[in-house]
Coordinates of C-alpha atoms in Angstrom, one line a residue:
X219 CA -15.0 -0.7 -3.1
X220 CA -17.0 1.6 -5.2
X221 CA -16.0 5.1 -6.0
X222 CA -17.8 7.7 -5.6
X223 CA -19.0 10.0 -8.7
X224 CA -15.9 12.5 -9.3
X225 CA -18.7 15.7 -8.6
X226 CA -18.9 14.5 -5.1
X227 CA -15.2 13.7 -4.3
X228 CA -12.8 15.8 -2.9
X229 CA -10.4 16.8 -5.2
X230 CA -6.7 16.7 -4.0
X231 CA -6.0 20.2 -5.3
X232 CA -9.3 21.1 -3.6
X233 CA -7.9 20.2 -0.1
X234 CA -3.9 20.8 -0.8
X235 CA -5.3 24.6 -2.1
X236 CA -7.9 25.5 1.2
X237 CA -7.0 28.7 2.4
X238 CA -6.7 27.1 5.4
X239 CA -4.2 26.2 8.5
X240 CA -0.8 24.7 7.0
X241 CA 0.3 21.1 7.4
X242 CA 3.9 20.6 7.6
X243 CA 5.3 20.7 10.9
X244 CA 5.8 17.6 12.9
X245 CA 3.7 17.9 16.1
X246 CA 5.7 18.0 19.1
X247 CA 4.1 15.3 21.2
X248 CA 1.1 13.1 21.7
X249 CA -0.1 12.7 25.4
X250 CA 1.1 9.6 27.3
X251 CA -2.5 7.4 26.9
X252 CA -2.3 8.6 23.3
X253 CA 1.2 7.0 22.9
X254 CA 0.5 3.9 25.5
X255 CA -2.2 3.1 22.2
X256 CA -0.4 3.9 19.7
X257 CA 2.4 1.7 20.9
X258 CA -0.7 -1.3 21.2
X259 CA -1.0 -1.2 17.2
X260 CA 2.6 -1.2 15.9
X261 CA 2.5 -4.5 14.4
X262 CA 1.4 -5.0 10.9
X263 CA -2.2 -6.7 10.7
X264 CA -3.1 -9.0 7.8
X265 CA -5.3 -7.6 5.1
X266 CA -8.7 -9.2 5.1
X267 CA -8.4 -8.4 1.1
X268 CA -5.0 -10.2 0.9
X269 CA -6.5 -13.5 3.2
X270 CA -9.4 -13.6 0.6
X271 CA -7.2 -13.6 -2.4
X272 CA -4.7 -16.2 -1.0
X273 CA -7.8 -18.3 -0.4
X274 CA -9.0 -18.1 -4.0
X275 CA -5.8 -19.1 -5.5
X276 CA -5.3 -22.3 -2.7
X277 CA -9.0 -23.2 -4.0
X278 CA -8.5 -23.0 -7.4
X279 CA -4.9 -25.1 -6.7
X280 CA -6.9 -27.6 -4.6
X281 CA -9.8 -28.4 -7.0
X282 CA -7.5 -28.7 -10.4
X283 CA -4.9 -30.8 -8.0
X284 CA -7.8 -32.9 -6.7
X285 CA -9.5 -33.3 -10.0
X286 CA -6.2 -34.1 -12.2
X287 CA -5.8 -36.6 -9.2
X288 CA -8.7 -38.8 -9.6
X289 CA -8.7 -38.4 -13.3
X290 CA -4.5 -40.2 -13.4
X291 CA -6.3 -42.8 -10.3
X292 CA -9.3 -43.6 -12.1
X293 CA -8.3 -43.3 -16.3
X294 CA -4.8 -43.7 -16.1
X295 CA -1.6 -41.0 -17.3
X296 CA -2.5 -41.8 -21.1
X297 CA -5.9 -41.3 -22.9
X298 CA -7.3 -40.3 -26.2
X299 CA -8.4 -37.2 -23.7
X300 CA -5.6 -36.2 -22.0
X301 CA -4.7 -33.0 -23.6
X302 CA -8.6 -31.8 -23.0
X303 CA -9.7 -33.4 -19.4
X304 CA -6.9 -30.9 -17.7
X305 CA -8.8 -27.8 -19.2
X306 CA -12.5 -29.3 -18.1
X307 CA -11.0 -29.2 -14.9
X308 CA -9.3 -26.2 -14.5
X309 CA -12.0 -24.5 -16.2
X310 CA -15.0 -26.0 -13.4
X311 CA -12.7 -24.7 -10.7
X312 CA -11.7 -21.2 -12.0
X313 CA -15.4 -21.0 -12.9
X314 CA -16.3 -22.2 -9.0
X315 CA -13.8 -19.8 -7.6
X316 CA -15.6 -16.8 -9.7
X317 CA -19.1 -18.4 -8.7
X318 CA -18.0 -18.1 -5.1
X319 CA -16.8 -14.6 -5.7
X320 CA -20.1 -13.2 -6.8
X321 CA -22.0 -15.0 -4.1
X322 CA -19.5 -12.9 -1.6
X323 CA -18.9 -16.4 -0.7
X324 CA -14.9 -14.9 0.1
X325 CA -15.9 -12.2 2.5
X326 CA -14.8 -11.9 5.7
X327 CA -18.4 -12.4 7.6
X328 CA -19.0 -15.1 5.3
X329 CA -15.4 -17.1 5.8
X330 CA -16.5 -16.9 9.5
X331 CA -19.6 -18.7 9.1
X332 CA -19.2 -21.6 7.2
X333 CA -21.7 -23.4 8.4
X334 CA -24.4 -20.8 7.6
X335 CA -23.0 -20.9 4.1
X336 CA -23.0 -24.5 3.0
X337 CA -26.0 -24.3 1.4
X338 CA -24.0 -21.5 -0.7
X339 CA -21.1 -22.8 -1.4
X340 CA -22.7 -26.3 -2.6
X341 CA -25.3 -24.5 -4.7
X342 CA -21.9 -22.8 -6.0
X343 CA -20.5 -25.8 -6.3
X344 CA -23.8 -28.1 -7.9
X345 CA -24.1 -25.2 -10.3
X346 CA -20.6 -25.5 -11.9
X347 CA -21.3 -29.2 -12.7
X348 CA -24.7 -28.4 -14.1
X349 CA -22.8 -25.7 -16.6
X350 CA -20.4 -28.6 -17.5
X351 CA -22.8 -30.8 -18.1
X352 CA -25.0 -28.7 -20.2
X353 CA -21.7 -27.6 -21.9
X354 CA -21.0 -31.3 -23.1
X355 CA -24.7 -31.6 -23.5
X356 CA -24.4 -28.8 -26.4
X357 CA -21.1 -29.5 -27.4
X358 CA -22.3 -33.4 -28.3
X359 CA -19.3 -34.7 -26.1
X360 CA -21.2 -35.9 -22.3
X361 CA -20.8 -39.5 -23.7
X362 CA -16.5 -39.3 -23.4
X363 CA -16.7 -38.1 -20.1
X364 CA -16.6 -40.8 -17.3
X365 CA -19.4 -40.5 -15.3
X366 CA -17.8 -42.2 -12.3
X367 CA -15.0 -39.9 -12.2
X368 CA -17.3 -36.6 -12.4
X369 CA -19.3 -37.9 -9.8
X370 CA -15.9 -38.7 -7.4
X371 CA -15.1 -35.6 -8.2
X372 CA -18.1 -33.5 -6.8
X373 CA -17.7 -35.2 -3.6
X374 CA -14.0 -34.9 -3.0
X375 CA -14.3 -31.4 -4.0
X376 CA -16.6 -30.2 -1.6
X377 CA -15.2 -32.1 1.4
X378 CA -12.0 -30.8 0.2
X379 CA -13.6 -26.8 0.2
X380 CA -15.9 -26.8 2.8
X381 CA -13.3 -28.5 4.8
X382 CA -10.6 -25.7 3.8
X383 CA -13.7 -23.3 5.4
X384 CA -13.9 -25.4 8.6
X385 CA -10.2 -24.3 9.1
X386 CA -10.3 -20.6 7.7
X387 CA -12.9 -19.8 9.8
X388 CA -10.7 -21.1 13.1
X389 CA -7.9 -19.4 12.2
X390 CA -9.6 -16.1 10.9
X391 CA -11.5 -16.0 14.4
X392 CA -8.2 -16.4 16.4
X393 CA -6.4 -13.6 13.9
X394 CA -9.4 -11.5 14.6
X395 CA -8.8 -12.3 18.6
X396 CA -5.1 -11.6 18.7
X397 CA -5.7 -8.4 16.6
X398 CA -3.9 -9.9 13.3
X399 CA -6.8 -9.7 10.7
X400 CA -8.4 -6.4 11.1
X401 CA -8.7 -3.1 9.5
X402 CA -7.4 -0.1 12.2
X403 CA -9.6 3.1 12.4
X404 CA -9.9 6.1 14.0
X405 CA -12.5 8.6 14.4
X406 CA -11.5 12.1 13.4
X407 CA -14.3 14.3 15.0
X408 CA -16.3 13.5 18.7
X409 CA -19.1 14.1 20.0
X410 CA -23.1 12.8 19.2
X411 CA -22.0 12.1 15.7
X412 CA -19.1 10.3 16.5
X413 CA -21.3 8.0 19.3
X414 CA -24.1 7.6 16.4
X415 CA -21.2 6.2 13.9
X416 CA -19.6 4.1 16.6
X417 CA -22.9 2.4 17.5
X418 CA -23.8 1.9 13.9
X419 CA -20.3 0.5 13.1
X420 CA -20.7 -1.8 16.3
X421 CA -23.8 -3.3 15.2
X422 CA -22.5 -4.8 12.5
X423 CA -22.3 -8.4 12.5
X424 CA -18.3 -10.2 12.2
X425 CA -16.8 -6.8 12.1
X426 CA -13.5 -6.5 11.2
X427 CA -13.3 -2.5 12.4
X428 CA -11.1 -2.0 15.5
X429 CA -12.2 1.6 16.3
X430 CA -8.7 2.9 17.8
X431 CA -9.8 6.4 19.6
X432 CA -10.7 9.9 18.5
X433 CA -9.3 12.8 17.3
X434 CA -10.7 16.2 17.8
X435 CA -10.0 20.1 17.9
X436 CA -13.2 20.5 20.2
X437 CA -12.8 21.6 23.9
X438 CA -14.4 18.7 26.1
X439 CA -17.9 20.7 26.4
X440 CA -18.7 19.9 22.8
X441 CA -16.1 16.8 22.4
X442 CA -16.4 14.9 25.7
X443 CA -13.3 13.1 26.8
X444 CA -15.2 9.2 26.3
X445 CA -17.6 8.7 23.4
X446 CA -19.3 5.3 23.3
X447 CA -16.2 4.1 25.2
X448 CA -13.7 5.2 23.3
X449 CA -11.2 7.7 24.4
X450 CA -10.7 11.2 22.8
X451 CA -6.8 10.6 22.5
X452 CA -5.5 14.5 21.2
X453 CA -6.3 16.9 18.5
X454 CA -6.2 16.6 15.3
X455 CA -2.3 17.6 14.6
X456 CA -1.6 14.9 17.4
X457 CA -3.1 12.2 15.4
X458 CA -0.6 13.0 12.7
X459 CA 1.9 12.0 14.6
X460 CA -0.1 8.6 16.1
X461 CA -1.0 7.7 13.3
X462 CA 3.4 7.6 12.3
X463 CA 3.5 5.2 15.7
X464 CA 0.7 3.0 14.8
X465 CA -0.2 1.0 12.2
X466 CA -3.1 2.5 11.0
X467 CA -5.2 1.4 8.0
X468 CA -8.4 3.8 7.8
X469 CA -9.4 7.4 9.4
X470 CA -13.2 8.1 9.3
X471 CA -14.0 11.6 9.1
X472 CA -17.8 12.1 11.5
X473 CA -18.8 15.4 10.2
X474 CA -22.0 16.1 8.2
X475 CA -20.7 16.5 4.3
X476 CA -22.4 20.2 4.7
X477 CA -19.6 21.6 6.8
X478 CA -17.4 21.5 3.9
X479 CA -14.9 24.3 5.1
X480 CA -14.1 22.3 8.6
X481 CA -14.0 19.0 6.4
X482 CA -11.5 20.9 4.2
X483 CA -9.3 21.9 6.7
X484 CA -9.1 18.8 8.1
X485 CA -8.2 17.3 5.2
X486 CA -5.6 19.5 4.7
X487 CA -3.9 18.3 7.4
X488 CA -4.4 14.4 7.1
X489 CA -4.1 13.6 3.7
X490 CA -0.6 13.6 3.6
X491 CA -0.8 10.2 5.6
X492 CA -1.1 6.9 4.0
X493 CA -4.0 5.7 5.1
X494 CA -8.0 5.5 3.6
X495 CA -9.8 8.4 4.4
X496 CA -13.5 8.0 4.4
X497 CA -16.1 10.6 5.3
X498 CA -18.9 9.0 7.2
X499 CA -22.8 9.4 5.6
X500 CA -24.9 7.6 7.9
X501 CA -26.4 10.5 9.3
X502 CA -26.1 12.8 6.5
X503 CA -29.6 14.3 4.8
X504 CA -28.0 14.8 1.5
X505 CA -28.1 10.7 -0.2
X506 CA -26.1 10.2 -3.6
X507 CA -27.0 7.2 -5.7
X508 CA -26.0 3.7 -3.9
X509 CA -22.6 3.0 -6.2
X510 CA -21.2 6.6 -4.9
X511 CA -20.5 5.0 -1.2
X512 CA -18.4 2.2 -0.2
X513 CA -19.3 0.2 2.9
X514 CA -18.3 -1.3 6.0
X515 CA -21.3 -3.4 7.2
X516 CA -24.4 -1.6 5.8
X517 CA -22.6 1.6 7.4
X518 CA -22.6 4.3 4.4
X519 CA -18.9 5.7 3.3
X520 CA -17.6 8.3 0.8
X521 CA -14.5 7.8 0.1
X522 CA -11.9 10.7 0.0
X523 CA -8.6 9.1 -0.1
X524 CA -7.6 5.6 -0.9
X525 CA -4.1 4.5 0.5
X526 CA -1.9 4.1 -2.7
X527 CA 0.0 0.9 -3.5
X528 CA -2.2 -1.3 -1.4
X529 CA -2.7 -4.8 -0.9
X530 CA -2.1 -6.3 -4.4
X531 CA -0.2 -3.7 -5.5
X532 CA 1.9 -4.1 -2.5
X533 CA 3.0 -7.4 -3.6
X534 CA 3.2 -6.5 -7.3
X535 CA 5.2 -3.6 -6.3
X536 CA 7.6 -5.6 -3.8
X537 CA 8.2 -9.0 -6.0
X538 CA 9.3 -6.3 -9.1
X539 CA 11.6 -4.1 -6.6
X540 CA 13.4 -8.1 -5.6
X541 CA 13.7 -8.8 -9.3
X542 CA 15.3 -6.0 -10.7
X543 CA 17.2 -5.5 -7.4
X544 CA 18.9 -8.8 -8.4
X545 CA 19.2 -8.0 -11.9
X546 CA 21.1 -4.6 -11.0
X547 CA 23.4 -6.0 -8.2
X548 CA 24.8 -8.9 -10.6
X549 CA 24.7 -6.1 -13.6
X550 CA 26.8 -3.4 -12.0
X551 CA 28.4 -5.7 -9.8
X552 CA 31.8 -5.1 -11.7
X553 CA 31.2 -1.2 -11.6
X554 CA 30.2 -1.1 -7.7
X555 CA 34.1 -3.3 -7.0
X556 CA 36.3 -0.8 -9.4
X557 CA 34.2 1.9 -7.9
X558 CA 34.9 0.9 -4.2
X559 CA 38.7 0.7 -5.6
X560 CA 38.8 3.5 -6.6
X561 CA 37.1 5.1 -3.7
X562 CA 40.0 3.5 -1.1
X563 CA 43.0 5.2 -3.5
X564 CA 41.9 8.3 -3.9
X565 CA 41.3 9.4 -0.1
X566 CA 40.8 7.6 3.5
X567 CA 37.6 6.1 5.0
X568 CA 35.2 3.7 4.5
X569 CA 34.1 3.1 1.2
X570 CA 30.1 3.6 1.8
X571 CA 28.8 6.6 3.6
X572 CA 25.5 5.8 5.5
X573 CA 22.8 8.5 5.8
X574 CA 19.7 9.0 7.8
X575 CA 16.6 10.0 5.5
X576 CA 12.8 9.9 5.9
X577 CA 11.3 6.8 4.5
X578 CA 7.5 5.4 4.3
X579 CA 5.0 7.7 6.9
X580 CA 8.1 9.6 8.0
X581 CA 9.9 6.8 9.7
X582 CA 13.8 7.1 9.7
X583 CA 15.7 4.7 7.7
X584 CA 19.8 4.4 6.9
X585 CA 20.3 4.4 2.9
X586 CA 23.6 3.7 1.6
X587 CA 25.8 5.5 -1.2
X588 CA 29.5 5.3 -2.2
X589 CA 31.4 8.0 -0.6
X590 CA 32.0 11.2 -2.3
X591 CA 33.1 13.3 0.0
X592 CA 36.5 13.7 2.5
X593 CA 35.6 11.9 5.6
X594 CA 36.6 14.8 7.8
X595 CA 34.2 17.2 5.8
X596 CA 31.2 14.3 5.2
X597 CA 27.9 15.9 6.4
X598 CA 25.3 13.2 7.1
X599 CA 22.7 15.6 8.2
X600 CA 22.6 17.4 4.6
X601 CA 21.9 21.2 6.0
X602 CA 24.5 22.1 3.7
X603 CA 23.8 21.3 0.0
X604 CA 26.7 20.3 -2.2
X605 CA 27.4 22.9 -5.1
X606 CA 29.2 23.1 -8.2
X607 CA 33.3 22.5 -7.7
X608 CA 32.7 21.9 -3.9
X609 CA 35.7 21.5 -2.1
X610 CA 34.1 18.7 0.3
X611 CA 33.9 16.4 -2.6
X612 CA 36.9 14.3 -3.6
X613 CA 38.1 13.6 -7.1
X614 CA 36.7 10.4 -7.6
X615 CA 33.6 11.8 -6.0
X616 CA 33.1 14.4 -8.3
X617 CA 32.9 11.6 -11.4
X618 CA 30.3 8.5 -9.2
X619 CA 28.5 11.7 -8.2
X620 CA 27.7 12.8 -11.8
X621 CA 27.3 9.9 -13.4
X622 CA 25.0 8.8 -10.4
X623 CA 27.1 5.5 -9.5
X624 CA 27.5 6.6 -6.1
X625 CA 23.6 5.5 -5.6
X626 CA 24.2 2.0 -6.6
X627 CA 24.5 0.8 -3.5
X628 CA 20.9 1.7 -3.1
X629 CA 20.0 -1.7 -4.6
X630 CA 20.6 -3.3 -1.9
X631 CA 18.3 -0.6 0.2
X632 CA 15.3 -2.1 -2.3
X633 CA 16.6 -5.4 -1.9
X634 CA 16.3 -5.3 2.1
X635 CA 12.7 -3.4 1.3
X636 CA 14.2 0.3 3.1
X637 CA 13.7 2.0 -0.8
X638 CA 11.9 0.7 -3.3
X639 CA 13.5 1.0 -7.1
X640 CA 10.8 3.5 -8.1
X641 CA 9.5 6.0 -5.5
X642 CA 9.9 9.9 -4.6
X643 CA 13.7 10.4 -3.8
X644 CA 14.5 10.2 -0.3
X645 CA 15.7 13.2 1.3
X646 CA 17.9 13.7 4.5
X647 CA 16.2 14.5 7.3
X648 CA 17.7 17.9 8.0
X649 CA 17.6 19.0 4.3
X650 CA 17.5 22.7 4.2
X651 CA 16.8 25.4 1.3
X652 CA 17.7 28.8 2.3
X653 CA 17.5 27.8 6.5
X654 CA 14.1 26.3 5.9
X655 CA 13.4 22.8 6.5
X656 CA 11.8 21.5 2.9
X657 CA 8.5 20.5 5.1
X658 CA 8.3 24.5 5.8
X659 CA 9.2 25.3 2.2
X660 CA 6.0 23.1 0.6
X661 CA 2.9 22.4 2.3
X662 CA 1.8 19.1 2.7
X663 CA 5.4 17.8 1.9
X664 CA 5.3 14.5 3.8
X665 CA 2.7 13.6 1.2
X666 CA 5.9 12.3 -0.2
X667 CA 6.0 9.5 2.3
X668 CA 2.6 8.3 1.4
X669 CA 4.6 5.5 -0.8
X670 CA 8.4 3.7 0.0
X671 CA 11.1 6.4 -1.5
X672 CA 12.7 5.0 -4.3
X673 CA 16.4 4.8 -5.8
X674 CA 15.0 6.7 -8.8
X675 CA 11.7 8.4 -9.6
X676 CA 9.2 10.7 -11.8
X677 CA 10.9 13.6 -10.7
X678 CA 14.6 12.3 -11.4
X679 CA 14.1 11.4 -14.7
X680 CA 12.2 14.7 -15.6
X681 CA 15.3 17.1 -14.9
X682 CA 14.9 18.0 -10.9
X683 CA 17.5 16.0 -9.5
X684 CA 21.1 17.3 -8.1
X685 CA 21.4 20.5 -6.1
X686 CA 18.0 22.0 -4.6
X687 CA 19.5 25.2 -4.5
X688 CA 15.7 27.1 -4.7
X689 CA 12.7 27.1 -2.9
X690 CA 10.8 26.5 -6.5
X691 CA 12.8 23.7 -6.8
X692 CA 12.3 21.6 -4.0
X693 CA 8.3 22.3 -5.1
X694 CA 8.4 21.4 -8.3
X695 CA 10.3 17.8 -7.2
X696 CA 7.6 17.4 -4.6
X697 CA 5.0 18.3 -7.2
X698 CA 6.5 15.4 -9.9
X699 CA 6.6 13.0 -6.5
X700 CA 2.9 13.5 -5.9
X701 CA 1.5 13.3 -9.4
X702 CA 4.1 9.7 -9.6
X703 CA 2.1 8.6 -6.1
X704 CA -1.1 9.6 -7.5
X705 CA -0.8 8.0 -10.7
X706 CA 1.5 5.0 -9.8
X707 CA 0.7 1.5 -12.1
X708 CA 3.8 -1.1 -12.4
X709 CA 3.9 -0.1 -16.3
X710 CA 5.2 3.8 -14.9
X711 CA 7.6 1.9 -12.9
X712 CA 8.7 0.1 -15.8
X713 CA 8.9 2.9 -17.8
X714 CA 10.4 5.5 -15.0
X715 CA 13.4 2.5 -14.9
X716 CA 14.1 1.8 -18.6
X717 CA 14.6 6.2 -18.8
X718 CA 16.7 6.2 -16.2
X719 CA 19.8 5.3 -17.3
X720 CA 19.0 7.7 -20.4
X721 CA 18.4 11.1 -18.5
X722 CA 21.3 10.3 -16.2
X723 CA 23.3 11.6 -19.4
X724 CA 22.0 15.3 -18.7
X725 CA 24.5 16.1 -15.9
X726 CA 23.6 19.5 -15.9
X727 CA 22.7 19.7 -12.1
X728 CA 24.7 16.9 -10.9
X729 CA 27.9 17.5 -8.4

């Protein structure tokens, strides 16, 4: 999607600094209809963006496989060109698979319609021969290319593709039907704005929108319960906590950009959820230049928050999390089995301790650490903070807690896909400074849970780990955890891992 020019975005600081109504508290309760929805959408849905890319990559696999095919049927294993014919053809088909790229030939309207785009896709298809051709034409070399197996070639490969599309678009239609390929969205703001955006959204051709409900703070005189069908499911607090139920990928903000204060404050409130947040501009007076909006249909966007660690990333972030998962498990295995030893001689009770924490949009998960603590005086709820020379914490506690090995059971937590290696430390879900709940001690806290919580992180490695004995200091972790979620790329995971294991020597605050 495009961005849009940084003058015309909403800067984080700008909505986490409103003077404004504080975010922070969980709602206490969504209405039944409101939860009877939510509970409709709690299943993951494929991303249309992931389908598209998996197609590329079986295209590409499909034309080079085809194409080395004929060329060992037809010429034979050995040949004066073998080393060069396998780069022709995986060069024509990565050059087809851009070709088809540009031409939007992969979008989801298109993958629908493949017989409206088979003029497309063998124009696509022609034109990646003709460039060959030419290329051998210039090159002096058409004459040691078999004209036979070219031609063979062409055909098989477009049976093979358009074929492939015959089958995508059967499947992507009965995803789209059983609500497995779509993008989630919900309307934040009612009324004859909200209708106009519905209707616009709605006229869009192969739509892969499923409008969810609204949201809004309005009394039913200016908000009216059913807009354009769609039921007005709470307020705009509730939606925080729908929005935790169900699996929601985009929230579309219908207010006119010029009401910048109510935009504000409800962007105060949402943006700690990890979604796409777009402010709707079909209706707006003010126009910015074309590449400032992103769009669904022909329906104009600005975009205000993208979800981090999406799609791609998601993989990327996943596949590193099971590699080095695996790498630490087989690496400290030694350590973890002396350490679990250890653990048994010293005092009584199990060897792990299991603890409920917040993990990805709030959602409770069970992480695992060695115990530390005498099982009598364990306190999974964490209201109490452990200090210096606790009397809770056993001997052999007192050494895995400051060298940090009582976390290493955390990589299996990464390995199941609770934590992730890298990621904002999760926190117990009663964790208190000074009587206060850390959500009432920093505004917009749960932005934390925009990401998975990881066994180590940004704000770990930069000297805020141990005791959170002050209010500043639970902020300035939160703060590290938020500039690590807004600036995440797999070479700052790298790097956050590999300095790890060096700033774990400062035990200053660990015990």
């Amino acid at each position: 999607m495009n961005e849009i020019d940084p003058a015309h975005r909403f800067s984080m600081d700008a909505v986490r600094k409103f003077d404004g109504p504080a975010e922070g508290q969980v709602p206490s309760g969504i209405n039944d209809v409101a939860r009877q929805v939510a509970s409709q959408y709690r299943r993951d849905t494929m991303s249309p963006i992931m389908v598209s890319g998996v197609l590329r990559m079986v295209e590409f696999a499909m034309l080079f496989l085809s194409g080395l095919g004929l060329y060992f049927y037809l010429v034979g294993f050995f040949n004066y060109l073998a080393w060069q014919y396998p780069l022709t053809v995986a060069a024509a088909s990565f050059l087809t698979v851009v070709l088809l790229d540009v031409t939007d030939s992969y979008q989801i309207a298109a993958l629908m319609r493949p017989v409206a785009n088979f003029g497309r896709v063998l124009l696509v298809w022609a034109g990646t021969f003709a460039l060959m051709a030419l290329t051998a034409f210039a090159m002096k070399a058409s004459q040691d290319y078999s004209r036979l197996l070219f031609g063979t070639w062409f055909v098989v490969g477009f049976v093979l593709v358009f074929g492939l599309r015959l089958v995508m678009s059967k499947l992507i239609r009965r995803w789209a039907r059983d609500g497995r390929i779509e993008r989630r969205a919900v309307i934040v703001g009612g009324g004859k704005s909200a209708e106009m955006l519905i209707r616009s959204v709605e006229k869009q051709p192969y739509n892969d929108i499923r409008i969810c409900g609204i949201f809004d703070d309005r009394g039913d005189k200016r908000s009216p319960r059913i807009v354009a069908g769609y039921p007005k499911l709470g307020t705009i607090s509730e939606l925080i906590e729908f929005a935790r139920i169900a699996r929601i990928d985009m929230l579309i903000v219908s207010l006119p950009l010029t009401a910048e204060s109510r935009v504000l404050q409800l962007l105060k409130k949402l943006w700690v959820l990890p979604v796409d947040i777009r402010l709707s501009a079909h209706s707006n007076a003010l126009q910015f230049r074309p590449r400032a909006y992103s769009y669904i249909g022909s329906v104009p966007m600005l975009d205000i928050f993208d979800k981090p660690i999406n799609d791609w990333d998601s993989v990327a972030k996943r596949s590193f999390d099971i590699v080095f998962s695996l790498v630490g498990i087989i690496l400290f295995s030694p350590v973890m089995l002396a350490t679990a030893i250890a653990i048994k001689l010293d005092s009584k009770g199990p060897v792990l301790f299991k603890q409920k924490r917040h993990g990805f949009n709030n959602e409770i998960i069970e992480v695992y650490k060695f115990r530390s603590m005498y099982t009598d005086k364990s306190d999974p709820t964490a209201k109490q903070t452990v200090t210096k020379n606790d009397p809770r914490v056993t001997r052999v506690g007192r050494f895995i807690r400051k060298t940090s090995i009582d976390e290493l059971p955390q990589f299996f937590n990464s390995l199941l896909g609770s934590l992730s290696l890298v990621g904002p430390r999760p926190h117990a879900i009663a964790a208190q400074s000074h009587n206060l709940l850390y959500n009432e001690v920093v505004d917009g806290y749960f932005a934390r849970h925009k990401v998975k919580p990881g066994v180590t992180g940004w704000a770990q490695i930069n000297g805020w780990r141990g005791e959170m004995d002050t209010n500043e200091k639970i902020r300035m972790r939160t703060e590290y955890d938020l500039y690590y979620i807004e600036n995440w790329s797999m070479l700052f995971d790298l790097r956050i891992l590999f300095l790890t294991p060096v700033r774990l020597l400062n035990t200053e605050n660990a015990y």
